[in-house]
mmCIF file of C-alpha atoms in Angstrom:
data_model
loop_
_atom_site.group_PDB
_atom_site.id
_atom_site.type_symbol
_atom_site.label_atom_id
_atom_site.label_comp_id
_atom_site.label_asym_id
_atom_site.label_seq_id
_atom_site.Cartn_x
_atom_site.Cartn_y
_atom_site.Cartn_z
ATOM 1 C CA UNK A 221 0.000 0.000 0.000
ATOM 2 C CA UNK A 222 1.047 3.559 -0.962
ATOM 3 C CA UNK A 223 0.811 6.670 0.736
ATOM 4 C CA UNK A 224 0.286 10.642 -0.770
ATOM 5 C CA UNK A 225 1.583 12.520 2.317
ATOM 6 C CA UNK A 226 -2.059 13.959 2.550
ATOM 7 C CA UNK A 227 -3.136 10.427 3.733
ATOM 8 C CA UNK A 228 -0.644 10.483 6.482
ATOM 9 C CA UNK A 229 -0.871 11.484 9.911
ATOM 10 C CA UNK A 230 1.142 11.310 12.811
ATOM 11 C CA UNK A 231 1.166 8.300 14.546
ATOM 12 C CA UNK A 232 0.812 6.188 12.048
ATOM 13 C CA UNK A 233 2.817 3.186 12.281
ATOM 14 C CA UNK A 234 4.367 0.367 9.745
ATOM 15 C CA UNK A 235 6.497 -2.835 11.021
ATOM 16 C CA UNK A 236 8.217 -5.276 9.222
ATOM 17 C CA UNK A 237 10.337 -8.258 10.028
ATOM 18 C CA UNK A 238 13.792 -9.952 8.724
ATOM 19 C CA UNK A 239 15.684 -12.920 9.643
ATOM 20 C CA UNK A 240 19.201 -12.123 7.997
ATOM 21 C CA UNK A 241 21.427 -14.611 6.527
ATOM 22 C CA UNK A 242 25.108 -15.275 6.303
ATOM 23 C CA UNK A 243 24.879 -15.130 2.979
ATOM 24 C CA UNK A 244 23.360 -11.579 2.896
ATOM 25 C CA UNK A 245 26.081 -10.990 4.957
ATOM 26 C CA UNK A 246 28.576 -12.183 2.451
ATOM 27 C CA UNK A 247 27.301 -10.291 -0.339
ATOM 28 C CA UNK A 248 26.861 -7.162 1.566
ATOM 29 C CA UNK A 249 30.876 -7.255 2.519
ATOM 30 C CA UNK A 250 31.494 -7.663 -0.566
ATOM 31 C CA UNK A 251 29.372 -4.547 -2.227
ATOM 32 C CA UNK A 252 30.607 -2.296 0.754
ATOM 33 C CA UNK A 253 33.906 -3.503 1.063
ATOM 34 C CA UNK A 254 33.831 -3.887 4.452
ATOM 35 C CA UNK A 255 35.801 -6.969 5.491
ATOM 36 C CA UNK A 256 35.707 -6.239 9.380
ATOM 37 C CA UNK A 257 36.698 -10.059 10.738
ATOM 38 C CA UNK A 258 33.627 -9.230 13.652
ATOM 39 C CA UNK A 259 31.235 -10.088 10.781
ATOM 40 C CA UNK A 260 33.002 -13.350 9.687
ATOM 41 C CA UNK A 261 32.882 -16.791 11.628
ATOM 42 C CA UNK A 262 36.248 -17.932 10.394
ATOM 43 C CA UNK A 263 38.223 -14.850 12.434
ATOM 44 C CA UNK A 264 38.563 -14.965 16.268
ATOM 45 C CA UNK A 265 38.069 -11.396 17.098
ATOM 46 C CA UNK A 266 34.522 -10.786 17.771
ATOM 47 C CA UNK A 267 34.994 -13.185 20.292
ATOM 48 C CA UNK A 268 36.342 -10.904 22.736
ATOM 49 C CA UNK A 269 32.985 -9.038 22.286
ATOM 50 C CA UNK A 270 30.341 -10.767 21.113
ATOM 51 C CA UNK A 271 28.603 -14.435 21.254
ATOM 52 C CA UNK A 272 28.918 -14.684 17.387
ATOM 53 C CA UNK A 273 29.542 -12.594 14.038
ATOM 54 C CA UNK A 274 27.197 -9.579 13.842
ATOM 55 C CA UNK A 275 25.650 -8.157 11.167
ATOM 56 C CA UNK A 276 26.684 -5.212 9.382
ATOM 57 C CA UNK A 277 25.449 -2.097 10.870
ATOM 58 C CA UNK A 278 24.612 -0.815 6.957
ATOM 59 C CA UNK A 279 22.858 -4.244 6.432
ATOM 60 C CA UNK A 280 20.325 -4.453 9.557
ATOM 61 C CA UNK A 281 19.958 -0.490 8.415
ATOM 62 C CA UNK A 282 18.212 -2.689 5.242
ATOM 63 C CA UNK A 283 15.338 -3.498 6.743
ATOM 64 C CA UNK A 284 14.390 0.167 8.265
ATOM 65 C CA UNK A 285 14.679 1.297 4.258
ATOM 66 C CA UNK A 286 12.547 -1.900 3.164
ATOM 67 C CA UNK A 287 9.303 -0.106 5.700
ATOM 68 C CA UNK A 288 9.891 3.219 3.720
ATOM 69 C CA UNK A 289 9.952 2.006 0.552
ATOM 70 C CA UNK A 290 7.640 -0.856 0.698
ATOM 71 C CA UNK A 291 5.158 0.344 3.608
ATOM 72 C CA UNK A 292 5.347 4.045 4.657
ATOM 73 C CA UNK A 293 5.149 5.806 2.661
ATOM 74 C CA UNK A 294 5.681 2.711 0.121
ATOM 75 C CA UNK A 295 5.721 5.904 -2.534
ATOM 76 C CA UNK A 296 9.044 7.120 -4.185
ATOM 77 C CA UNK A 297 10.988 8.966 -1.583
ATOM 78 C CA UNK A 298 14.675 9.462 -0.608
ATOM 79 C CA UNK A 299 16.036 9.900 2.925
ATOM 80 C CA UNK A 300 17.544 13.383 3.810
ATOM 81 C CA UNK A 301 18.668 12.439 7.928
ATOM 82 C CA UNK A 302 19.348 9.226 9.572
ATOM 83 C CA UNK A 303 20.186 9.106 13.133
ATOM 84 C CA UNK A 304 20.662 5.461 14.626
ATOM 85 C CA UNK A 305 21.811 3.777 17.955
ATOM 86 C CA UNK A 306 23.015 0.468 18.017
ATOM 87 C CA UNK A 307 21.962 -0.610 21.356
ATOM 88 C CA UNK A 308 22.745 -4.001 20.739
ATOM 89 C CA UNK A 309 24.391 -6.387 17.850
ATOM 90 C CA UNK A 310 21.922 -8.269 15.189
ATOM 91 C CA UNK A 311 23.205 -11.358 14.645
ATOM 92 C CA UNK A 312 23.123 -14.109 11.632
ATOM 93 C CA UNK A 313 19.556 -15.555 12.348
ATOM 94 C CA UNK A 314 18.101 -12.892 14.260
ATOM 95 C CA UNK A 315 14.751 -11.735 13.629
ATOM 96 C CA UNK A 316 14.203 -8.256 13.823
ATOM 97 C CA UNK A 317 11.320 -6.343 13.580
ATOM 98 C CA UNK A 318 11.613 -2.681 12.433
ATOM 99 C CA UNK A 319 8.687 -0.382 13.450
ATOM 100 C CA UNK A 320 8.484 3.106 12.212
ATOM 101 C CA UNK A 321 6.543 5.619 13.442
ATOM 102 C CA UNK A 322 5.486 9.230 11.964
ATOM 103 C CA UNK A 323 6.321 11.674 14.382
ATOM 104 C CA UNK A 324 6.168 15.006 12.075
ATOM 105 C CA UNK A 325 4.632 15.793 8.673
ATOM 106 C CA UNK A 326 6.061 18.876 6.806
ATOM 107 C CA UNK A 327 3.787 19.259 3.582
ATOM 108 C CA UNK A 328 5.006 22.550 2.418
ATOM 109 C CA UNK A 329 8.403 19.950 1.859
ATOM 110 C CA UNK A 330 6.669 16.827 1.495
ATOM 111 C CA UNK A 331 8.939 15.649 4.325
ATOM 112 C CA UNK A 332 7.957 13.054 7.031
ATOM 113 C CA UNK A 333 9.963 12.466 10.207
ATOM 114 C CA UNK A 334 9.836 8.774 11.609
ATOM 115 C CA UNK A 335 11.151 7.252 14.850
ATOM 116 C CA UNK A 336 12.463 3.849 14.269
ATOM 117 C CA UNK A 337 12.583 0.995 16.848
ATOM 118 C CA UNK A 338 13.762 -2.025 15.816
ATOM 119 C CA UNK A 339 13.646 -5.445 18.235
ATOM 120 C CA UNK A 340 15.414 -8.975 18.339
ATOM 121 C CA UNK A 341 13.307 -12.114 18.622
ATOM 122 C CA UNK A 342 13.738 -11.321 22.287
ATOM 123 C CA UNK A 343 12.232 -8.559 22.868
ATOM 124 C CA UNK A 344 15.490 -6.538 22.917
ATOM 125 C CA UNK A 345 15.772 -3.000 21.850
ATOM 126 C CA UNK A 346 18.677 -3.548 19.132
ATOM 127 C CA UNK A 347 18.367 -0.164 17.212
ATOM 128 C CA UNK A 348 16.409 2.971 17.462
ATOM 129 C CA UNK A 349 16.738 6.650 16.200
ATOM 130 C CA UNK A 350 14.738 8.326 13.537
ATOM 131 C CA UNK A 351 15.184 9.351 10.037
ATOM 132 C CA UNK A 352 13.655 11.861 7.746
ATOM 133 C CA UNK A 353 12.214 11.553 4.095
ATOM 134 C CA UNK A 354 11.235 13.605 1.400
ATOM 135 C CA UNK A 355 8.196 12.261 -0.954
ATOM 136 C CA UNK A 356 8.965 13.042 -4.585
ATOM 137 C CA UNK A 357 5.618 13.852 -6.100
ATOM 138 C CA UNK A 358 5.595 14.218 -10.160
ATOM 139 C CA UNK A 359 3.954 17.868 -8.823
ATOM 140 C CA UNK A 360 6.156 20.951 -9.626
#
């Protein structure tokens, strides 16, 4: 379902959920370039830290652009601000749920503000922040 930024208000609220592979994990080193050894089960390093590999920061950051462009506004749009906390690390096999919710509607801009919460198969806070879009309308 799409959204004109007429038909939102604030409040609303979209959620979707990921379980995230090794294999994503794989490919995304490999378009970002980012060969940390935390995210790789072969190195020894993460150990010192964490229980397992964790998931690129830029890939669990996936699933919080997958609600905006599939669910709220689900329209074309492109982000203008992004401010995240990792609370904790997503791990290969988590399943996180993202939940946005509006906070602010500019329409002279056509931008929306949304606070993002996104939770482990726990019931852990894992990331949380907000972000701000701008709709692109075919309107001049």
């Amino acid at each position: 379902m799409t959204f004109a930024i007429e038909d939102l208000f604030i409040g609303k609220i979209a959620r979707m959920q990921r379980i995230f592979t090794d294999e994503e994990v794989k490919i995304c080193e490999k378009l970002t370039r980012d060969n940390s050894p935390v995210y790789n089960l072969n190195e020894d390093i993460w150990k010192n830290y964490y229980d397992q590999p964790i998931v690129p920061g830029l890939l669990a950051e996936g699933l919080i652009n997958q609600v905006i462009s599939e669910k709220l506004p689900g329209v074309a749009c492109l982000l203008l601000q992004k401010e995240l906390i990792f609370y904790l690390p997503v791990y290969v096999g988590d399943i996180i749920t993202a939940e946005l919710e509006i906070i602010d509607i500019n329409v002279e801009r056509n931008w929306v503000t949304q606070k993002v919460t996104c939770i482990n198969q726990s019931g852990s806070e894992v990331i949380k922040g907000q972000v701000v879009i701008v709709i692109v309308t075919n309107q001049n």
